[in-house]
Short mmCIF file of C-alpha atoms and ligand atoms in Angstrom, two decimals:
data_model
loop_
_atom_site.label_atom_id
_atom_site.label_comp_id
_atom_site.label_asym_id
_atom_site.label_seq_id
_atom_site.Cartn_x
_atom_site.Cartn_y
_atom_site.Cartn_z
CA MET Z 1 0.25 0.06 -0.18
CA ARG Z 2 1.09 3.66 -0.13
CA ILE Z 3 0.60 5.34 2.79
CA LEU Z 4 0.95 9.17 3.86
CA LEU Z 5 0.84 10.03 7.21
CA ALA Z 6 -0.03 13.94 7.96
CA SER Z 7 0.97 14.99 11.65
CA SER Z 8 2.24 17.97 12.84
CA GLU Z 9 5.21 16.66 14.09
CA SER Z 10 7.41 14.09 13.88
CA VAL Z 11 11.02 12.40 14.65
CA PRO Z 12 13.64 13.45 14.39
CA PHE Z 13 12.71 17.03 12.83
CA ALA Z 14 10.08 18.30 15.58
CA LYS Z 15 8.99 17.13 18.75
CA THR Z 16 6.89 17.96 21.75
CA GLY Z 17 5.77 14.57 22.59
CA GLY Z 18 4.88 11.15 21.97
CA LEU Z 19 2.92 12.11 19.13
CA ALA Z 20 6.33 12.66 16.91
CA ASP Z 21 7.95 8.79 18.39
CA VAL Z 22 4.61 7.81 16.59
CA CYS Z 23 4.82 9.34 13.43
CA GLY Z 24 8.71 9.06 13.09
CA THR Z 25 8.61 5.46 13.79
CA LEU Z 26 5.81 3.82 12.80
CA PRO Z 27 6.52 4.53 9.11
CA TYR Z 28 9.71 2.36 9.49
CA ALA Z 29 7.44 -0.63 10.79
CA LEU Z 30 5.22 -0.13 8.15
CA ALA Z 31 8.25 -0.22 5.28
CA GLU Z 32 9.42 -3.15 6.56
CA LEU Z 33 6.02 -4.99 6.16
CA GLY Z 34 6.60 -4.22 2.49
CA HIS Z 35 4.65 -0.35 2.05
CA GLU Z 36 5.56 2.55 0.89
CA VAL Z 37 4.95 5.45 3.26
CA GLY Z 38 5.16 8.94 2.93
CA ILE Z 39 5.03 11.25 5.80
CA ILE Z 40 4.51 15.22 5.60
CA ILE Z 41 4.78 17.71 8.30
CA PRO Z 42 5.49 21.39 8.50
CA ALA Z 43 8.74 22.87 7.97
CA TYR Z 44 9.42 24.57 11.29
CA ARG Z 45 12.32 26.20 12.35
CA ALA Z 46 13.43 23.35 14.28
CA ILE Z 47 13.92 21.09 11.37
CA TRP Z 48 17.24 22.77 9.91
CA CYS Z 49 18.37 21.62 13.25
CA THR Z 50 19.20 18.02 12.40
CA ALA Z 51 22.31 17.26 10.16
CA LYS Z 52 19.79 15.78 7.77
CA PRO Z 53 19.70 16.74 3.96
CA ILE Z 54 16.36 18.23 3.13
CA ARG Z 55 16.12 19.91 -0.25
CA PRO Z 56 13.45 21.80 -1.52
CA LEU Z 57 11.47 20.04 -5.03
CA GLY Z 58 10.79 22.86 -6.54
CA LEU Z 59 6.93 21.99 -6.23
CA GLU Z 60 4.74 25.25 -5.21
CA PHE Z 61 1.35 25.88 -4.58
CA ILE Z 62 -0.97 28.84 -3.62
CA VAL Z 63 -4.74 28.19 -1.90
CA PRO Z 64 -7.08 30.40 -0.62
CA VAL Z 65 -6.85 31.08 3.71
CA GLY Z 66 -10.07 33.39 4.13
CA SER Z 67 -9.56 36.37 2.18
CA LYS Z 68 -5.73 35.52 1.66
CA THR Z 69 -3.79 33.67 -0.94
CA VAL Z 70 -0.83 31.69 0.54
CA SER Z 71 1.90 30.01 -1.07
CA GLY Z 72 3.65 26.92 0.30
CA GLN Z 73 7.09 25.06 -1.22
CA LEU Z 74 7.57 21.24 -0.49
CA LEU Z 75 10.43 19.82 0.46
CA GLU Z 76 11.88 16.57 0.76
CA CYS Z 77 14.03 14.21 2.75
CA PRO Z 78 14.99 10.47 2.28
CA GLY Z 79 13.83 8.07 5.04
CA ASP Z 80 16.48 5.99 6.51
CA VAL Z 81 15.92 3.29 4.86
CA PRO Z 82 14.05 2.99 1.45
CA GLY Z 83 10.23 3.40 0.80
CA VAL Z 84 10.21 5.93 3.54
CA THR Z 85 10.30 9.78 2.78
CA TYR Z 86 9.95 13.12 4.77
CA TYR Z 87 7.86 15.92 3.37
CA PHE Z 88 7.89 19.06 4.56
CA VAL Z 89 5.54 22.06 4.12
CA ARG Z 90 7.46 25.25 3.82
CA GLN Z 91 5.45 28.54 4.72
CA ASP Z 92 7.93 30.90 6.35
CA TYR Z 93 5.51 33.38 7.95
CA TYR Z 94 3.36 29.97 10.01
CA TYR Z 95 6.40 27.81 10.57
CA ASP Z 96 9.27 29.65 11.04
CA ARG Z 97 9.20 30.37 14.58
CA ASP Z 98 10.83 29.04 17.85
CA GLU Z 99 7.98 27.28 19.15
CA LEU Z 100 5.82 24.28 17.69
CA TYR Z 101 2.20 25.79 19.31
CA THR Z 102 3.00 28.74 21.99
CA VAL Z 103 4.66 31.63 22.43
CA HIS Z 104 5.99 32.46 26.19
CA GLY Z 105 3.40 29.32 27.30
CA HIS Z 106 0.39 30.81 25.09
CA ASP Z 107 -0.84 29.45 21.75
CA TYR Z 108 -0.15 31.30 18.38
CA ALA Z 109 -3.20 33.45 17.94
CA ASP Z 110 -3.13 32.32 14.87
CA ASN Z 111 -2.96 28.60 15.54
CA CYS Z 112 -6.27 28.20 13.53
CA GLU Z 113 -5.08 29.59 10.13
CA ARG Z 114 -1.38 27.43 10.64
CA PHE Z 115 -3.08 23.99 10.56
CA VAL Z 116 -5.65 24.97 8.09
CA PHE Z 117 -3.09 26.10 5.60
CA PHE Z 118 -1.25 22.88 6.94
CA CYS Z 119 -4.42 20.87 5.95
CA ARG Z 120 -5.02 21.75 2.93
CA ALA Z 121 -1.16 22.08 1.66
CA VAL Z 122 -1.11 18.27 2.66
CA MET Z 123 -4.12 17.82 -0.04
CA GLU Z 124 -2.09 19.97 -2.63
CA ALA Z 125 1.26 18.19 -2.14
CA VAL Z 126 -0.39 14.83 -2.62
CA ARG Z 127 -1.67 16.50 -5.96
CA LEU Z 128 1.82 17.87 -6.61
CA LEU Z 129 4.16 15.04 -6.09
CA ASP Z 130 1.53 12.49 -7.59
CA PHE Z 131 1.39 9.99 -4.62
CA ARG Z 132 -2.00 8.56 -5.07
CA PRO Z 133 -1.65 7.31 -1.25
CA ASP Z 134 -4.51 4.36 -0.63
CA ILE Z 135 -4.86 5.53 3.03
CA LEU Z 136 -4.29 9.33 3.92
CA HIS Z 137 -3.31 8.92 7.51
CA ALA Z 138 -4.23 11.96 9.71
CA ASN Z 139 -3.19 12.45 13.12
CA ASP Z 140 -4.78 14.47 16.07
CA TRP Z 141 -6.72 17.99 15.91
CA GLN Z 142 -3.77 19.63 13.58
CA THR Z 143 -4.96 17.47 10.21
CA GLY Z 144 -7.81 17.72 11.03
CA LEU Z 145 -9.33 19.31 8.72
CA VAL Z 146 -7.83 16.67 6.20
CA PRO Z 147 -10.70 14.04 6.06
CA VAL Z 148 -13.21 17.09 5.64
CA TYR Z 149 -11.04 18.01 2.59
CA ARG Z 150 -10.74 14.86 0.89
CA ARG Z 151 -14.85 14.69 0.93
CA THR Z 152 -15.46 18.10 -0.18
CA LEU Z 153 -13.12 20.21 -2.25
CA TYR Z 154 -11.03 17.33 -3.49
CA ALA Z 155 -13.55 14.90 -3.68
CA GLN Z 156 -13.50 14.64 -7.54
CA ALA Z 157 -9.50 15.14 -7.85
CA PRO Z 158 -7.93 12.08 -9.55
CA GLU Z 159 -5.25 11.73 -6.73
CA PHE Z 160 -7.75 10.40 -4.14
CA GLN Z 161 -10.53 8.27 -6.05
CA ARG Z 162 -8.93 5.24 -4.28
CA THR Z 163 -7.87 6.68 -0.75
CA ALA Z 164 -8.93 5.67 2.24
CA CYS Z 165 -8.83 8.82 5.35
CA VAL Z 166 -7.78 7.39 8.39
CA PHE Z 167 -7.86 9.46 11.63
CA THR Z 168 -5.56 8.71 14.73
CA VAL Z 169 -6.37 10.28 17.93
CA HIS Z 170 -3.67 10.48 20.42
CA ASN Z 171 -4.90 12.75 22.87
CA MET Z 172 -8.15 13.89 23.77
CA ALA Z 173 -7.45 17.36 25.49
CA PHE Z 174 -6.24 18.50 22.58
CA GLN Z 175 -9.12 19.30 20.08
CA GLY Z 176 -8.22 22.90 18.21
CA GLU Z 177 -11.59 24.78 19.24
CA PHE Z 178 -11.65 27.94 17.59
CA TRP Z 179 -14.48 30.60 17.43
CA HIS Z 180 -16.78 30.03 14.40
CA TRP Z 181 -15.88 32.96 12.70
CA ASP Z 182 -12.79 31.19 11.53
CA MET Z 183 -14.69 29.07 9.29
CA LEU Z 184 -14.12 31.38 7.24
CA LEU Z 185 -10.46 30.75 6.85
CA THR Z 186 -11.11 27.09 5.71
CA ASP Z 187 -12.73 27.77 2.33
CA LEU Z 188 -15.94 25.49 3.10
CA ASP Z 189 -19.49 25.84 2.72
CA TRP Z 190 -21.00 27.62 6.41
CA SER Z 191 -23.41 24.26 5.32
CA TYR Z 192 -20.99 21.90 7.18
CA PHE Z 193 -20.63 24.11 10.44
CA ASN Z 194 -23.63 22.47 11.29
CA TRP Z 195 -23.82 20.03 15.07
CA GLN Z 196 -23.25 16.84 13.41
CA GLN Z 197 -20.19 18.10 11.19
CA MET Z 198 -17.86 20.74 11.75
CA GLU Z 199 -19.34 22.81 14.57
CA PHE Z 200 -19.32 21.68 18.51
CA TYR Z 201 -21.00 23.96 20.89
CA GLY Z 202 -21.01 26.94 18.59
CA LYS Z 203 -17.31 26.42 17.85
CA LEU Z 204 -15.19 24.93 14.97
CA ASN Z 205 -13.90 22.04 16.53
CA PHE Z 206 -11.23 20.44 14.16
CA LEU Z 207 -10.80 16.95 16.11
CA LYS Z 208 -14.10 16.55 15.84
CA CYS Z 209 -13.89 16.90 11.90
CA GLY Z 210 -11.61 14.24 12.18
CA PHE Z 211 -13.95 12.19 13.76
CA VAL Z 212 -16.56 12.72 11.44
CA PHE Z 213 -15.24 12.49 8.30
CA SER Z 214 -12.84 10.18 8.42
CA ASP Z 215 -13.26 6.51 6.96
CA ALA Z 216 -12.02 5.05 9.95
CA ILE Z 217 -10.59 5.77 13.45
CA ASN Z 218 -8.26 4.73 15.93
CA THR Z 219 -6.48 5.69 19.36
CA VAL Z 220 -3.51 4.47 20.92
CA SER Z 221 -4.54 1.65 23.04
CA PRO Z 222 -7.34 -0.67 23.33
CA ARG Z 223 -8.22 0.88 26.86
CA TYR Z 224 -8.44 4.41 25.58
CA ALA Z 225 -10.62 3.38 22.44
CA GLU Z 226 -13.04 2.33 25.36
CA GLU Z 227 -12.73 5.33 27.89
CA ILE Z 228 -13.18 8.20 25.61
CA GLN Z 229 -16.58 6.27 24.81
CA THR Z 230 -17.35 7.82 28.13
CA PRO Z 231 -18.22 11.11 29.62
CA GLN Z 232 -15.64 10.81 32.05
CA PHE Z 233 -12.68 10.92 29.66
CA GLY Z 234 -14.55 11.62 26.34
CA CYS Z 235 -13.32 15.60 26.80
CA GLY Z 236 -17.40 15.90 25.32
CA LEU Z 237 -16.63 14.54 22.34
CA ASP Z 238 -17.98 10.94 23.72
CA GLY Z 239 -20.98 11.06 21.98
CA VAL Z 240 -19.82 11.31 18.47
CA LEU Z 241 -17.16 8.74 18.83
CA ARG Z 242 -19.95 6.44 20.28
CA SER Z 243 -21.76 7.36 17.02
CA ARG Z 244 -18.81 6.31 15.32
CA ARG Z 245 -17.91 2.83 17.55
CA ASP Z 246 -18.33 0.56 14.36
CA VAL Z 247 -14.83 2.07 12.53
CA LEU Z 248 -13.20 3.10 16.14
CA ARG Z 249 -10.32 0.89 17.37
CA GLY Z 250 -7.09 1.15 19.97
CA ILE Z 251 -3.92 -0.04 18.49
CA LEU Z 252 -0.71 0.35 21.13
CA ASN Z 253 1.89 2.57 20.31
CA GLY Z 254 5.35 1.15 19.55
CA VAL Z 255 8.67 1.47 20.95
CA ASP Z 256 11.34 2.12 18.32
CA TYR Z 257 13.90 0.01 20.27
CA GLY Z 258 16.83 1.02 17.22
CA ALA Z 259 16.05 4.11 19.14
CA TRP Z 260 15.50 3.20 22.35
CA ASN Z 261 17.75 0.60 23.71
CA PRO Z 262 19.99 0.24 26.62
CA VAL Z 263 22.41 -2.45 25.03
CA THR Z 264 23.58 0.50 22.35
CA ASP Z 265 22.66 3.68 23.69
CA PRO Z 266 25.68 5.71 23.43
CA GLU Z 267 24.18 8.39 26.17
CA ILE Z 268 24.33 6.32 29.14
CA ALA Z 269 27.23 5.35 31.49
CA GLN Z 270 27.30 1.62 30.66
CA ASN Z 271 25.32 -0.44 28.29
CA TYR Z 272 23.43 -3.51 29.49
CA ASP Z 273 21.25 -6.09 28.01
CA ALA Z 274 18.81 -8.46 30.33
CA ASP Z 275 21.90 -10.69 31.31
CA THR Z 276 23.87 -7.84 32.12
CA VAL Z 277 21.50 -5.19 34.15
CA ARG Z 278 22.54 -6.41 37.86
CA GLU Z 279 25.97 -4.93 37.07
CA GLY Z 280 25.21 -2.15 34.59
CA LYS Z 281 21.97 -0.11 36.00
CA PRO Z 282 24.21 0.34 39.59
CA ARG Z 283 27.14 2.05 37.49
CA CYS Z 284 24.32 4.04 35.21
CA LYS Z 285 22.72 5.13 38.51
CA ALA Z 286 25.72 6.16 39.96
CA ALA Z 287 26.93 8.19 37.58
CA LEU Z 288 23.39 9.77 37.20
CA GLN Z 289 23.18 10.92 40.96
CA ALA Z 290 26.79 12.40 40.67
CA GLU Z 291 25.92 14.20 37.40
CA LEU Z 292 22.57 16.04 39.54
CA GLY Z 293 24.52 16.38 42.96
CA LEU Z 294 22.81 13.41 44.66
CA PRO Z 295 24.65 11.34 46.93
CA VAL Z 296 26.08 8.23 45.38
CA GLU Z 297 23.80 5.85 47.84
CA PRO Z 298 23.35 2.13 45.64
CA ARG Z 299 20.98 1.01 48.44
CA SER Z 300 18.28 4.24 48.05
CA PRO Z 301 15.43 3.62 45.67
CA LEU Z 302 15.90 6.28 43.14
CA VAL Z 303 12.70 7.02 41.43
CA GLY Z 304 12.48 9.18 38.01
CA ILE Z 305 10.10 10.80 36.43
CA VAL Z 306 10.10 12.41 32.74
CA SER Z 307 7.54 14.17 31.75
CA ARG Z 308 5.16 17.10 30.55
CA LEU Z 309 4.45 18.45 33.87
CA THR Z 310 0.89 18.55 33.44
CA TYR Z 311 -2.66 18.18 35.26
CA GLN Z 312 -2.78 14.99 32.63
CA LYS Z 313 0.47 13.76 34.43
CA GLY Z 314 -1.13 14.30 37.83
CA SER Z 315 1.58 16.14 38.24
CA ASP Z 316 -0.09 17.66 41.37
CA ILE Z 317 -0.85 15.05 42.93
CA LEU Z 318 3.06 14.15 42.79
CA VAL Z 319 3.70 17.84 44.25
CA GLY Z 320 1.20 16.88 47.11
CA VAL Z 321 3.03 13.63 48.31
CA LEU Z 322 6.65 14.61 47.82
CA PRO Z 323 7.05 16.71 50.75
CA ASP Z 324 5.96 13.72 53.13
CA TRP Z 325 8.30 11.46 51.24
CA LEU Z 326 11.20 13.63 50.89
CA ALA Z 327 10.75 14.56 54.85
CA ARG Z 328 10.48 10.87 55.91
CA GLU Z 329 12.03 8.24 53.37
CA ASN Z 330 15.56 7.11 52.22
CA ALA Z 331 14.15 7.14 48.49
CA GLN Z 332 16.00 9.72 46.11
CA TRP Z 333 13.86 11.74 43.06
CA VAL Z 334 14.82 12.92 40.10
CA ILE Z 335 12.19 15.02 37.55
CA LEU Z 336 12.69 15.97 34.02
CA GLY Z 337 10.38 18.33 32.53
CA LYS Z 338 8.65 21.58 31.46
CA GLY Z 339 4.99 21.83 32.23
CA GLU Z 340 2.40 23.99 34.54
CA PRO Z 341 4.77 27.27 36.32
CA ASP Z 342 2.81 26.41 39.63
CA VAL Z 343 4.09 22.90 40.01
CA GLU Z 344 7.53 23.93 38.11
CA ARG Z 345 7.97 26.48 41.07
CA GLN Z 346 7.10 23.69 44.14
CA LEU Z 347 9.35 21.53 42.51
CA LEU Z 348 12.21 23.80 42.35
CA GLU Z 349 11.20 24.78 46.41
CA LEU Z 350 11.61 21.12 47.26
CA ALA Z 351 14.49 20.68 45.79
CA GLN Z 352 16.19 23.55 47.77
CA ALA Z 353 14.52 22.00 50.49
CA PHE Z 354 16.22 18.21 49.79
CA PRO Z 355 18.91 18.52 47.68
CA HIS Z 356 20.16 15.37 49.14
CA LYS Z 357 16.73 14.00 48.02
CA LEU Z 358 15.36 15.63 44.79
CA ALA Z 359 17.03 16.66 41.55
CA VAL Z 360 14.71 18.71 39.40
CA ARG Z 361 15.76 19.56 35.80
CA LEU Z 362 12.68 22.05 34.16
CA GLU Z 363 14.02 21.54 30.13
CA HIS Z 364 13.88 19.27 27.71
CA SER Z 365 16.86 16.67 27.44
CA GLU Z 366 16.54 13.43 25.67
CA ALA Z 367 20.35 12.61 26.27
CA LEU Z 368 19.19 13.57 30.20
CA ALA Z 369 15.84 11.20 29.76
CA ARG Z 370 17.79 8.43 28.44
CA ARG Z 371 20.37 8.42 31.47
CA ILE Z 372 17.02 8.70 33.89
CA GLN Z 373 15.74 5.65 32.33
CA ALA Z 374 19.12 3.97 32.63
CA GLY Z 375 19.70 4.90 36.30
CA ALA Z 376 16.48 4.72 37.87
CA ASP Z 377 15.00 2.02 39.69
CA LEU Z 378 10.99 2.82 39.27
CA PHE Z 379 9.80 5.13 36.74
CA LEU Z 380 6.48 6.92 37.78
CA MET Z 381 3.50 7.85 35.89
CA PRO Z 382 0.25 9.27 38.16
CA SER Z 383 -1.50 10.38 35.10
CA ARG Z 384 -4.97 10.96 35.07
CA PHE Z 385 -5.38 9.60 31.49
CA GLU Z 386 -2.79 8.34 29.02
CA PRO Z 387 -4.00 7.68 25.91
CA CYS Z 388 -0.91 5.30 25.61
CA GLY Z 389 2.29 6.05 26.88
CA LEU Z 390 5.30 6.02 25.68
CA THR Z 391 7.99 6.53 28.58
CA GLN Z 392 6.29 3.62 30.68
CA LEU Z 393 7.48 1.34 27.45
CA GLN Z 394 11.22 3.00 27.69
CA ALA Z 395 11.43 2.30 31.14
CA LEU Z 396 10.86 -1.53 30.54
CA LYS Z 397 13.45 -1.41 28.41
CA TYR Z 398 15.67 -0.01 30.77
CA GLY Z 399 14.99 -2.29 33.08
CA THR Z 400 13.35 0.32 35.35
CA VAL Z 401 9.90 -0.27 37.11
CA PRO Z 402 7.10 1.61 36.08
CA VAL Z 403 4.62 2.69 38.86
CA VAL Z 404 1.68 3.63 36.78
CA ARG Z 405 -2.19 4.04 37.72
CA GLU Z 406 -4.35 1.78 36.03
CA ILE Z 407 -5.94 3.88 32.88
CA GLY Z 408 -5.70 3.78 29.39
CA GLY Z 409 -2.44 2.50 27.83
CA LEU Z 410 -1.05 2.12 31.23
CA ALA Z 411 -3.33 0.04 32.17
CA ASP Z 412 -2.74 -2.11 28.96
CA THR Z 413 0.84 -2.32 29.29
CA ILE Z 414 2.02 -2.54 33.14
CA THR Z 415 0.74 -6.09 34.67
CA ASP Z 416 0.69 -5.30 38.65
CA TYR Z 417 3.73 -7.08 40.83
CA THR Z 418 1.87 -10.20 42.75
CA PRO Z 419 3.79 -13.48 43.52
CA GLU Z 420 1.81 -15.17 40.83
CA THR Z 421 2.07 -12.40 38.08
CA LEU Z 422 5.88 -12.73 38.73
CA ALA Z 423 5.68 -16.28 38.63
CA ASP Z 424 4.01 -16.36 35.25
CA GLY Z 425 6.21 -13.79 33.54
CA SER Z 426 3.23 -11.47 33.05
CA ALA Z 427 4.80 -8.66 36.41
CA ASN Z 428 6.45 -5.73 35.05
CA GLY Z 429 5.78 -2.73 37.61
CA PHE Z 430 2.97 -1.61 40.13
CA ARG Z 431 -0.40 -0.12 39.41
CA PHE Z 432 -3.02 1.84 41.82
CA ALA Z 433 -6.34 2.79 40.93
CA GLY Z 434 -7.49 5.98 43.29
CA GLU Z 435 -6.73 9.83 41.97
CA ASP Z 436 -5.58 11.01 45.32
CA GLY Z 437 -2.10 10.95 46.75
CA ALA Z 438 -2.71 8.23 49.52
CA SER Z 439 -3.43 5.83 47.12
CA LEU Z 440 -0.24 6.97 45.34
CA SER Z 441 1.83 7.17 48.35
CA ALA Z 442 0.86 3.34 49.24
CA VAL Z 443 1.91 1.81 45.65
CA LEU Z 444 5.53 3.55 46.07
CA ARG Z 445 5.45 1.89 49.60
CA ARG Z 446 4.63 -1.28 48.12
CA ALA Z 447 7.32 -1.14 45.45
CA CYS Z 448 10.02 0.27 47.75
CA ASP Z 449 9.53 -2.44 49.87
CA LEU Z 450 10.09 -4.70 46.94
CA TYR Z 451 13.21 -3.35 45.94
CA GLY Z 452 14.53 -4.40 49.52
CA ASP Z 453 14.71 -7.87 47.84
CA THR Z 454 17.04 -7.65 45.13
CA ASP Z 455 16.38 -11.12 44.17
CA THR Z 456 12.72 -10.49 43.89
CA TRP Z 457 13.52 -6.80 42.41
CA TYR Z 458 15.48 -8.26 39.34
CA ARG Z 459 13.25 -10.94 38.25
CA LEU Z 460 11.14 -8.22 38.33
CA VAL Z 461 13.30 -5.94 35.90
CA ARG Z 462 14.12 -8.64 33.73
CA ASN Z 463 10.69 -9.15 33.19
CA GLY Z 464 10.14 -6.36 31.80
CA MET Z 465 13.01 -6.14 29.96
CA SER Z 466 12.42 -8.90 28.32
CA GLN Z 467 8.68 -8.13 26.97
CA ASP Z 468 8.79 -7.16 23.55
CA TRP Z 469 7.10 -3.45 23.39
CA SER Z 470 8.32 -2.57 19.93
CA TRP Z 471 6.20 -2.31 16.59
CA ARG Z 472 6.64 -5.59 15.66
CA ARG Z 473 3.51 -6.39 17.77
CA THR Z 474 1.15 -3.65 17.09
CA ALA Z 475 2.30 -1.99 13.07
CA PRO Z 476 0.65 -5.34 11.58
CA GLN Z 477 -2.70 -4.04 12.99
CA TYR Z 478 -2.28 -0.56 11.29
CA GLU Z 479 -2.06 -2.70 8.25
CA SER Z 480 -5.21 -4.36 8.71
CA MET Z 481 -6.99 -1.60 9.61
CA TYR Z 482 -5.68 -0.17 6.43
CA ARG Z 483 -6.54 -2.97 4.07
CA GLU Z 484 -10.35 -3.41 5.98
CA THR Z 485 -10.96 0.12 5.31
CA LEU Z 486 -10.18 0.23 1.81
CA ARG Z 487 -12.08 -3.26 1.10
CA ARG Z 488 -14.80 -1.74 2.81
CA LEU Z 489 -14.74 1.02 0.45
CA TYR Z 490 -13.34 -0.06 -2.11
CA PRO Z 491 -14.89 -3.86 -2.56
CA ASP Z 492 -13.09 -4.91 -5.83
CA ALA Z 493 -9.77 -3.43 -4.78
CA ASP Z 494 -7.17 -5.40 -4.15
CA PRO Z 495 -4.67 -3.65 -0.98
CA ARG Z 496 -1.55 -5.66 -0.51
P1 ADP C 1 3.20 12.76 25.81
O1 ADP C 1 3.17 12.43 24.28
O2 ADP C 1 1.89 12.57 26.68
O3 ADP C 1 3.77 13.74 26.81
P2 ADP C 1 4.61 10.06 25.62
O4 ADP C 1 4.80 9.10 26.86
O5 ADP C 1 3.95 9.56 24.93
O6 ADP C 1 3.30 10.84 26.46
O7 ADP C 1 5.82 10.54 25.26
C1 ADP C 1 6.55 11.58 25.35
C2 ADP C 1 7.69 11.69 24.82
O8 ADP C 1 8.54 13.05 25.17
C3 ADP C 1 8.51 10.60 25.28
O9 ADP C 1 9.69 9.94 24.02
C4 ADP C 1 9.66 11.26 26.22
O10 ADP C 1 10.76 10.39 26.39
C5 ADP C 1 9.75 12.09 25.69
N1 ADP C 1 10.02 13.84 26.41
C6 ADP C 1 9.08 13.87 27.38
N2 ADP C 1 9.34 15.15 28.82
C7 ADP C 1 11.22 14.97 27.97
C8 ADP C 1 11.88 15.95 28.29
N3 ADP C 1 11.75 17.02 29.35
N4 ADP C 1 12.92 15.94 27.77
C9 ADP C 1 13.42 15.24 27.20
N5 ADP C 1 12.26 14.25 26.58
C10 ADP C 1 11.17 14.10 27.42
C1 GLC C 2 -0.20 11.66 23.69
C2 GLC C 2 -0.86 10.92 24.50
C3 GLC C 2 0.42 9.79 24.78
C4 GLC C 2 0.94 9.08 23.62
C5 GLC C 2 1.13 10.08 22.77
C6 GLC C 2 1.68 9.48 21.21
O1 GLC C 2 0.30 12.66 23.41
O2 GLC C 2 -0.50 11.58 25.34
O3 GLC C 2 0.05 8.97 26.10
O4 GLC C 2 1.57 7.81 24.15
O5 GLC C 2 0.15 10.80 21.99
O6 GLC C 2 0.35 8.65 20.59
#
């Protein structure tokens, strides 16, 4: 099949979260299955920071955006293997900026316009490249208008006559909601602005557009696919999703073990695998403690967090329990991430008060993220909701035991430790249910107690390390979704 993924982020070019990991690595897994995959993202300033050979294709287009006409150019960069190609939409006024979506913590005022243009550009790119995709695969709200354009302005275009549109939602909390006058930017007729299509409580809602106009929908774990059909997790769109449940499924994200692997990771103090973890991890831990200015204490459990510091990630719950833990327990903590100013401030204050127990780094650093994955003993994710989560899967590979709330993708990937689950090989971490600090403290205590029993602990560590959470497991499910959708739409077709 020929597949074009449209996304607002992709590693190695532009990343704010797991969306970039998924959109930059799934193409390789699909190429390995024999498909030809393109991935198209905006040409942000950040893309030029890689040493990759990005080149202009000499292809330009002009589209209306409201009362303006805006031009764009297409750029190309070969992927690391044949069959994968990156494309970029260059429009410097919209994308040549410091950050992807925000300035000083606030959304860019023209985000609607920037992504209306991007969706339109994806359609134009297909025409100019003569890509003729079997599958046009849009991701998250920023590409929510791609399925709309496919069914409206481009419905008759020859390039899309055998195309199916698939939409993946990575996070229901980000919907791309804009005031109704932004409808004028889309070049679409006002008749689409109704409650069954593009309108949601008086606003233009990109995510809803993606759900309504695509041929198949998925999210990034089976559990989250169920959860988002309920008011608790549906962020208002649960009804829309229930109405499309016949084409909705959950497919777990995979980790790229080529990039996330303690055997080859160049950033960590010592490489190790499941056989050598008992020697390798203590060295990585000591190096991390030294780097962070924490006392090098081999017997204190080191709890790692690499996360956006937001409500979704339960950072406020964490801040609630930390003072007690820092005052009473011998565990050490390292927290890497950026997020809500209040959480950041409280964490810095706690790090000042307990410099021997807590190290806080309010930054984005992939190198440090890797050293935390290698050096920590526990990896904590008290998320309120988690569509999939990649960091707990990275942690498993690095022999760091995840402690997670049992929701979404965390529930689908982490099996709570009991002597029975350890014996049958399924145990790989610790789970808790409540949203309160007491539940979080209780599970942490349980984990720290087991940490004291080194032999059992390393059995748990090895269980996790030996499990396969790569795309090998789940990319075939994307392949099936694509094929089934094509067969449904074009019964005479033979999608290979
Ligand atoms: P989300 O996309 O909701 O933020 P995921 O767990 O799916 O959560 O993905 C987060 C990705 O971003 C992971 O690859 C993780 O390693 C990375 N990451 C998160 N915070 C940081 C940070 N402060 N520095 C470096 N990498 C980070
Ligand atoms: C979102 C979710 C995260 C998921 C990622 C990639 O950012 O918050 O759980 O892993 O997308 O799908």
